[in-house]
Amino acid sequence: MTRCDPIEGAAAAARTVGIDPYEGMQIIGAARLADRHHPPFDLGRPALVLDITDEPTAQGVRAVLGNAYPDDHPLQLICLEGNGARSARVIPLADLAAPAGFGEDACLYVPALHHGSYADLQEVMAHLRAPYGCPWDREQTLASTRAFLLDEVGEALEAMDGEDEVHIAEELGDVLGIIAMIGQIATEEGRFQIADAVRLSVEKLIRRHPHVFGEDDIDDMAHLYTRWEEIKAEERAAQDRPARGPLDAVPAALPALRKAREMQSKADKAGLLDRVALAESSTELESLLPEGSDEKALGLLLWRLVALANARGLDGEDALRAFIGRWRAENTP
């Protein structure tokens, strides 16, 4: 069979499934798509995947599409002959790799994922913030969204403690909603656009993983951590920002208990935590939390400590936060 012209073939395939190939259609070759880890196109628009030549290629395409679309997403496998569509059949994404009809003239129509792209979310948020949008959304500022962001992250964490996947997805969506609002406010004020945040995040992830995206060799996790800190220091120097100590990376706004955990972890990796002295000073607590205790036992102990603090008129959160501040001041190199 003679391979058809890609553009004409794509147009013929689009006509086969009854769509206009020039109305927002995205076109990509199967080999290029299979070489990715996530679809490099807008999920909110339809796409055509050309040249699904064999079963291994189809398996690669299915794996990549599966990172964004549900298993039951209805695809249409189209077989072309010359410049005309020959046939089309609907298959769920999960069945894509089943051998049937693959070849240089086979392509795949991927319908848009309804309200499933970040562009959809940003469009809704821009609409809400528009002059004819919602008064409440329009009056929000970067300052006012801080509390909402903390609340939504807290609710997402609470959902993740359970096993309800739909609830987790819903709460993560709420976090994304606040992020979209922050991005929209920043765009309107000329500060930055959400694309800037995405770009900076992508560049940072690539830059901080040279053992994955570059040629660095990592011997072990200790080497990985050391290299990570070196790269962060290089970034700060390149941005002409003051050097940071190993304890400076712990966010000040963390809840005290989490902050204590992070501070001890950072201090231990930097050689600033005297574990021997800490163990000796904790001997009296061993009987309250013996070796082998689980999180349930630890939770009960912490609960009782909070109750005791309350009985003494003390605030455990404030007390621990103040102690962390003193310890950090005494142990910062």
CSV table of N, CA, C and O in Angstrom, one decimal, residues 248-331:
chain,number,residue,atom,x,y,z
A,248,ASP,N,17.9,27.2,56.0
A,248,ASP,CA,17.0,28.3,55.5
A,248,ASP,C,16.0,27.8,54.5
A,248,ASP,O,15.0,28.5,54.2
A,249,ALA,N,16.1,26.5,54.1
A,249,ALA,CA,15.2,26.0,53.1
A,249,ALA,C,13.9,25.5,53.7
A,249,ALA,O,12.9,25.1,53.0
A,250,VAL,N,13.8,25.5,55.1
A,250,VAL,CA,12.6,25.1,55.8
A,250,VAL,C,11.6,26.3,55.8
A,250,VAL,O,11.9,27.4,56.4
A,251,PRO,N,10.4,26.2,55.1
A,251,PRO,CA,9.5,27.3,55.1
A,251,PRO,C,9.0,27.8,56.4
A,251,PRO,O,8.7,27.0,57.3
A,252,ALA,N,9.1,29.1,56.6
A,252,ALA,CA,8.7,29.6,58.0
A,252,ALA,C,7.2,29.4,58.3
A,252,ALA,O,6.8,29.3,59.5
A,253,ALA,N,6.4,29.3,57.3
A,253,ALA,CA,4.9,29.2,57.5
A,253,ALA,C,4.4,27.8,57.8
A,253,ALA,O,3.3,27.6,58.0
A,254,LEU,N,5.3,26.8,57.8
A,254,LEU,CA,4.9,25.4,58.1
A,254,LEU,C,4.4,25.3,59.5
A,254,LEU,O,4.8,26.0,60.4
A,255,PRO,N,3.4,24.4,59.7
A,255,PRO,CA,2.9,24.1,61.0
A,255,PRO,C,4.1,23.7,61.9
A,255,PRO,O,5.1,23.0,61.3
A,256,ALA,N,4.1,24.0,63.2
A,256,ALA,CA,5.3,23.7,64.0
A,256,ALA,C,5.8,22.3,64.0
A,256,ALA,O,7.0,22.1,63.9
A,257,LEU,N,4.9,21.3,64.1
A,257,LEU,CA,5.3,19.9,64.1
A,257,LEU,C,6.0,19.5,62.8
A,257,LEU,O,7.0,18.9,62.8
A,258,ARG,N,5.4,19.9,61.7
A,258,ARG,CA,6.0,19.6,60.4
A,258,ARG,C,7.3,20.4,60.3
A,258,ARG,O,8.3,19.9,59.7
A,259,LYS,N,7.4,21.6,60.8
A,259,LYS,CA,8.6,22.4,60.7
A,259,LYS,C,9.7,21.8,61.5
A,259,LYS,O,10.9,21.7,61.1
A,260,ALA,N,9.4,21.2,62.7
A,260,ALA,CA,10.4,20.5,63.5
A,260,ALA,C,10.9,19.3,62.8
A,260,ALA,O,12.2,19.1,62.8
A,261,ARG,N,10.1,18.6,62.1
A,261,ARG,CA,10.5,17.4,61.4
A,261,ARG,C,11.4,17.8,60.2
A,261,ARG,O,12.5,17.2,60.0
A,262,GLU,N,11.1,18.8,59.5
A,262,GLU,CA,11.9,19.3,58.3
A,262,GLU,C,13.2,19.8,58.8
A,262,GLU,O,14.3,19.6,58.2
A,263,MET,N,13.2,20.6,59.9
A,263,MET,CA,14.4,21.2,60.5
A,263,MET,C,15.3,20.1,60.9
A,263,MET,O,16.6,20.2,60.7
A,264,GLN,N,14.9,19.1,61.6
A,264,GLN,CA,15.7,18.0,62.0
A,264,GLN,C,16.3,17.3,60.9
A,264,GLN,O,17.5,16.9,60.9
A,265,SER,N,15.5,17.0,59.8
A,265,SER,CA,16.0,16.3,58.6
A,265,SER,C,17.1,17.1,57.9
A,265,SER,O,18.1,16.6,57.6
A,266,LYS,N,16.9,18.4,57.8
A,266,LYS,CA,17.9,19.3,57.1
A,266,LYS,C,19.1,19.3,57.9
A,266,LYS,O,20.3,19.3,57.4
A,267,ALA,N,19.0,19.5,59.3
A,267,ALA,CA,20.1,19.6,60.1
A,267,ALA,C,20.9,18.3,60.2
A,267,ALA,O,22.1,18.3,60.2
A,268,ASP,N,20.2,17.2,60.1
A,268,ASP,CA,20.9,15.9,60.1
A,268,ASP,C,21.7,15.7,58.9
A,268,ASP,O,22.9,15.3,58.9
A,269,LYS,N,21.2,16.1,57.7
A,269,LYS,CA,21.9,15.9,56.5
A,269,LYS,C,23.1,16.9,56.4
A,269,LYS,O,24.1,16.6,55.7
A,270,ALA,N,23.0,18.0,57.1
A,270,ALA,CA,24.1,19.0,57.1
A,270,ALA,C,25.1,18.7,58.2
A,270,ALA,O,26.0,19.5,58.4
A,271,GLY,N,24.8,17.7,59.0
A,271,GLY,CA,25.7,17.4,60.1
A,271,GLY,C,25.6,18.3,61.3
A,271,GLY,O,26.5,18.4,62.1
A,272,LEU,N,24.5,19.0,61.4
A,272,LEU,CA,24.3,19.9,62.5
A,272,LEU,C,23.5,19.4,63.7
A,272,LEU,O,23.3,20.0,64.7
A,273,LEU,N,23.0,18.1,63.5
A,273,LEU,CA,22.1,17.5,64.5
A,273,LEU,C,22.9,16.5,65.3
A,273,LEU,O,23.4,15.5,64.8
A,274,ASP,N,23.1,16.8,66.6
A,274,ASP,CA,23.8,15.9,67.5
A,274,ASP,C,22.9,14.8,67.9
A,274,ASP,O,22.2,14.9,68.9
A,275,ARG,N,22.9,13.7,67.2
A,275,ARG,CA,21.9,12.6,67.5
A,275,ARG,C,22.2,11.9,68.8
A,275,ARG,O,21.3,11.4,69.5
A,276,VAL,N,23.4,11.8,69.2
A,276,VAL,CA,23.8,11.2,70.5
A,276,VAL,C,23.2,12.0,71.6
A,276,VAL,O,22.5,11.5,72.5
A,277,ALA,N,23.5,13.3,71.6
A,277,ALA,CA,22.9,14.2,72.7
A,277,ALA,C,21.4,14.2,72.7
A,277,ALA,O,20.8,14.2,73.7
A,278,LEU,N,20.8,14.1,71.5
A,278,LEU,CA,19.4,14.1,71.4
A,278,LEU,C,18.8,12.9,72.0
A,278,LEU,O,17.8,12.9,72.7
A,279,ALA,N,19.5,11.7,71.7
A,279,ALA,CA,19.0,10.5,72.2
A,279,ALA,C,19.1,10.4,73.7
A,279,ALA,O,18.2,9.9,74.4
A,280,GLU,N,20.2,10.9,74.2
A,280,GLU,CA,20.4,10.9,75.7
A,280,GLU,C,19.4,11.8,76.4
A,280,GLU,O,18.9,11.4,77.4
A,281,SER,N,19.0,12.9,75.8
A,281,SER,CA,18.1,13.8,76.4
A,281,SER,C,16.6,13.2,76.3
A,281,SER,O,15.7,13.7,76.9
A,282,SER,N,16.5,12.3,75.4
A,282,SER,CA,15.1,11.7,75.2
A,282,SER,C,14.9,10.4,75.9
A,282,SER,O,13.8,9.8,75.7
A,283,THR,N,15.8,10.0,76.8
A,283,THR,CA,15.7,8.7,77.5
A,283,THR,C,14.4,8.7,78.3
A,283,THR,O,13.8,7.6,78.3
A,284,GLU,N,14.1,9.7,78.9
A,284,GLU,CA,12.9,9.7,79.7
A,284,GLU,C,11.6,9.5,78.9
A,284,GLU,O,10.6,9.2,79.5
A,285,LEU,N,11.7,9.8,77.6
A,285,LEU,CA,10.5,9.6,76.8
A,285,LEU,C,10.4,8.2,76.2
A,285,LEU,O,9.3,7.8,75.7
A,286,GLU,N,11.5,7.4,76.3
A,286,GLU,CA,11.5,6.1,75.7
A,286,GLU,C,10.3,5.2,76.3
A,286,GLU,O,9.7,4.5,75.5
A,287,SER,N,10.0,5.3,77.5
A,287,SER,CA,9.0,4.5,78.1
A,287,SER,C,7.6,4.9,77.6
A,287,SER,O,6.7,4.1,77.5
A,288,LEU,N,7.5,6.2,77.2
A,288,LEU,CA,6.2,6.7,76.6
A,288,LEU,C,6.0,6.3,75.2
A,288,LEU,O,4.9,6.1,74.7
A,289,LEU,N,7.1,6.1,74.5
A,289,LEU,CA,7.0,5.7,73.1
A,289,LEU,C,8.2,4.7,72.8
A,289,LEU,O,9.2,5.0,72.2
A,290,PRO,N,8.0,3.4,73.3
A,290,PRO,CA,9.0,2.4,73.1
A,290,PRO,C,9.3,2.1,71.7
A,290,PRO,O,8.4,2.3,70.8
A,291,GLU,N,10.4,1.5,71.4
A,291,GLU,CA,10.8,1.0,70.1
A,291,GLU,C,9.7,0.1,69.6
A,291,GLU,O,9.2,-0.8,70.3
A,292,GLY,N,9.3,0.3,68.3
A,292,GLY,CA,8.3,-0.6,67.7
A,292,GLY,C,6.9,0.1,67.8
A,292,GLY,O,5.9,-0.5,67.2
A,293,SER,N,6.8,1.2,68.4
A,293,SER,CA,5.5,1.9,68.5
A,293,SER,C,5.1,2.4,67.1
A,293,SER,O,5.9,2.7,66.2
A,294,ASP,N,3.8,2.4,66.8
A,294,ASP,CA,3.3,2.9,65.5
A,294,ASP,C,2.7,4.3,65.6
A,294,ASP,O,2.8,4.9,66.7
A,295,GLU,N,2.2,4.8,64.5
A,295,GLU,CA,1.7,6.1,64.4
A,295,GLU,C,0.5,6.3,65.4
A,295,GLU,O,0.3,7.5,65.9
A,296,LYS,N,-0.2,5.3,65.6
A,296,LYS,CA,-1.4,5.4,66.5
A,296,LYS,C,-0.9,5.7,67.9
A,296,LYS,O,-1.5,6.6,68.6
A,297,ALA,N,0.2,5.1,68.3
A,297,ALA,CA,0.7,5.3,69.7
A,297,ALA,C,1.3,6.7,69.7
A,297,ALA,O,1.1,7.5,70.7
A,298,LEU,N,2.0,7.1,68.7
A,298,LEU,CA,2.6,8.5,68.6
A,298,LEU,C,1.5,9.5,68.7
A,298,LEU,O,1.6,10.6,69.4
A,299,GLY,N,0.4,9.3,67.9
A,299,GLY,CA,-0.7,10.2,67.9
A,299,GLY,C,-1.3,10.4,69.3
A,299,GLY,O,-1.7,11.5,69.7
A,300,LEU,N,-1.5,9.3,70.0
A,300,LEU,CA,-2.0,9.3,71.3
A,300,LEU,C,-1.1,10.1,72.3
A,300,LEU,O,-1.6,11.0,73.1
A,301,LEU,N,0.2,9.9,72.1
A,301,LEU,CA,1.1,10.7,73.0
A,301,LEU,C,1.1,12.2,72.7
A,301,LEU,O,1.0,13.0,73.6
A,302,LEU,N,1.0,12.5,71.4
A,302,LEU,CA,0.9,13.9,71.1
A,302,LEU,C,-0.4,14.5,71.6
A,302,LEU,O,-0.4,15.7,72.0
A,303,TRP,N,-1.4,13.8,71.4
A,303,TRP,CA,-2.7,14.2,71.9
A,303,TRP,C,-2.7,14.5,73.4
A,303,TRP,O,-3.2,15.6,73.8
A,304,ARG,N,-2.1,13.7,74.1
A,304,ARG,CA,-2.0,13.9,75.6
A,304,ARG,C,-1.1,15.0,75.9
A,304,ARG,O,-1.4,15.8,76.9
A,305,LEU,N,0.0,15.2,75.2
A,305,LEU,CA,0.8,16.4,75.4
A,305,LEU,C,0.1,17.7,75.2
A,305,LEU,O,0.2,18.7,75.9
A,306,VAL,N,-0.8,17.7,74.1
A,306,VAL,CA,-1.6,18.9,73.8
A,306,VAL,C,-2.5,19.2,75.0
A,306,VAL,O,-2.7,20.3,75.4
A,307,ALA,N,-3.1,18.1,75.5
A,307,ALA,CA,-4.1,18.2,76.6
A,307,ALA,C,-3.4,18.7,77.8
A,307,ALA,O,-3.9,19.6,78.5
A,308,LEU,N,-2.2,18.2,78.1
A,308,LEU,CA,-1.4,18.7,79.2
A,308,LEU,C,-1.1,20.2,79.1
A,308,LEU,O,-1.2,21.0,80.0
A,309,ALA,N,-0.6,20.6,77.9
A,309,ALA,CA,-0.3,22.0,77.6
A,309,ALA,C,-1.5,22.9,77.8
A,309,ALA,O,-1.4,23.9,78.4
A,310,ASN,N,-2.7,22.4,77.3
A,310,ASN,CA,-3.9,23.2,77.5
A,310,ASN,C,-4.2,23.4,79.0
A,310,ASN,O,-4.6,24.4,79.4
A,311,ALA,N,-4.0,22.3,79.8
A,311,ALA,CA,-4.3,22.3,81.2
A,311,ALA,C,-3.4,23.3,81.9
A,311,ALA,O,-3.7,23.9,82.9
A,312,ARG,N,-2.2,23.5,81.4
A,312,ARG,CA,-1.2,24.4,81.9
A,312,ARG,C,-1.3,25.8,81.3
A,312,ARG,O,-0.5,26.7,81.7
A,313,GLY,N,-2.3,26.0,80.5
A,313,GLY,CA,-2.5,27.3,79.8
A,313,GLY,C,-1.4,27.6,78.8
A,313,GLY,O,-1.1,28.8,78.5
A,314,LEU,N,-0.8,26.6,78.2
A,314,LEU,CA,0.2,26.8,77.2
A,314,LEU,C,-0.3,26.4,75.8
A,314,LEU,O,-1.2,25.5,75.7
A,315,ASP,N,0.3,27.0,74.8
A,315,ASP,CA,-0.1,26.7,73.4
A,315,ASP,C,1.0,25.9,72.8
A,315,ASP,O,2.2,26.4,72.6
A,316,GLY,N,0.8,24.6,72.5
A,316,GLY,CA,1.8,23.7,72.0
A,316,GLY,C,2.4,24.2,70.7
A,316,GLY,O,3.6,24.1,70.4
A,317,GLU,N,1.6,24.7,69.8
A,317,GLU,CA,2.0,25.2,68.5
A,317,GLU,C,3.0,26.4,68.7
A,317,GLU,O,4.1,26.4,68.1
A,318,ASP,N,2.6,27.4,69.5
A,318,ASP,CA,3.5,28.5,69.7
A,318,ASP,C,4.8,28.1,70.4
A,318,ASP,O,5.9,28.6,70.1
A,319,ALA,N,4.7,27.2,71.4
A,319,ALA,CA,5.8,26.8,72.2
A,319,ALA,C,6.9,26.1,71.3
A,319,ALA,O,8.1,26.4,71.4
A,320,LEU,N,6.4,25.2,70.4
A,320,LEU,CA,7.3,24.4,69.6
A,320,LEU,C,7.9,25.4,68.5
A,320,LEU,O,9.1,25.3,68.2
A,321,ARG,N,7.1,26.3,68.0
A,321,ARG,CA,7.6,27.2,67.0
A,321,ARG,C,8.7,28.1,67.6
A,321,ARG,O,9.7,28.4,67.0
A,322,ALA,N,8.5,28.5,68.8
A,322,ALA,CA,9.5,29.4,69.5
A,322,ALA,C,10.8,28.6,69.8
A,322,ALA,O,11.9,29.1,69.6
A,323,PHE,N,10.6,27.3,70.2
A,323,PHE,CA,11.8,26.5,70.5
A,323,PHE,C,12.6,26.3,69.2
A,323,PHE,O,13.8,26.4,69.2
A,324,ILE,N,11.9,26.1,68.1
A,324,ILE,CA,12.6,25.9,66.8
A,324,ILE,C,13.4,27.1,66.4
A,324,ILE,O,14.5,27.0,66.0
A,325,GLY,N,12.8,28.3,66.7
A,325,GLY,CA,13.5,29.5,66.4
A,325,GLY,C,14.8,29.7,67.2
A,325,GLY,O,15.8,30.1,66.7
A,326,ARG,N,14.7,29.3,68.5
A,326,ARG,CA,15.9,29.4,69.4
A,326,ARG,C,16.9,28.4,68.9
A,326,ARG,O,18.1,28.7,68.9
A,327,TRP,N,16.5,27.2,68.7
A,327,TRP,CA,17.4,26.1,68.3
A,327,TRP,C,18.1,26.5,67.0
A,327,TRP,O,19.4,26.3,66.8
A,328,ARG,N,17.4,27.0,66.0
A,328,ARG,CA,18.0,27.4,64.8
A,328,ARG,C,19.0,28.5,64.9
A,328,ARG,O,20.1,28.5,64.3
A,329,ALA,N,18.7,29.5,65.8
A,329,ALA,CA,19.6,30.6,66.0
A,329,ALA,C,20.9,30.1,66.6
A,329,ALA,O,22.0,30.6,66.3
A,330,GLU,N,20.8,29.1,67.5
A,330,GLU,CA,22.0,28.6,68.2
A,330,GLU,C,22.8,27.6,67.3
A,330,GLU,O,24.0,27.4,67.6
A,331,ASN,N,22.2,27.0,66.3
A,331,ASN,CA,22.9,26.0,65.5
A,331,ASN,C,23.2,26.4,64.1
A,331,ASN,O,23.7,25.6,63.3
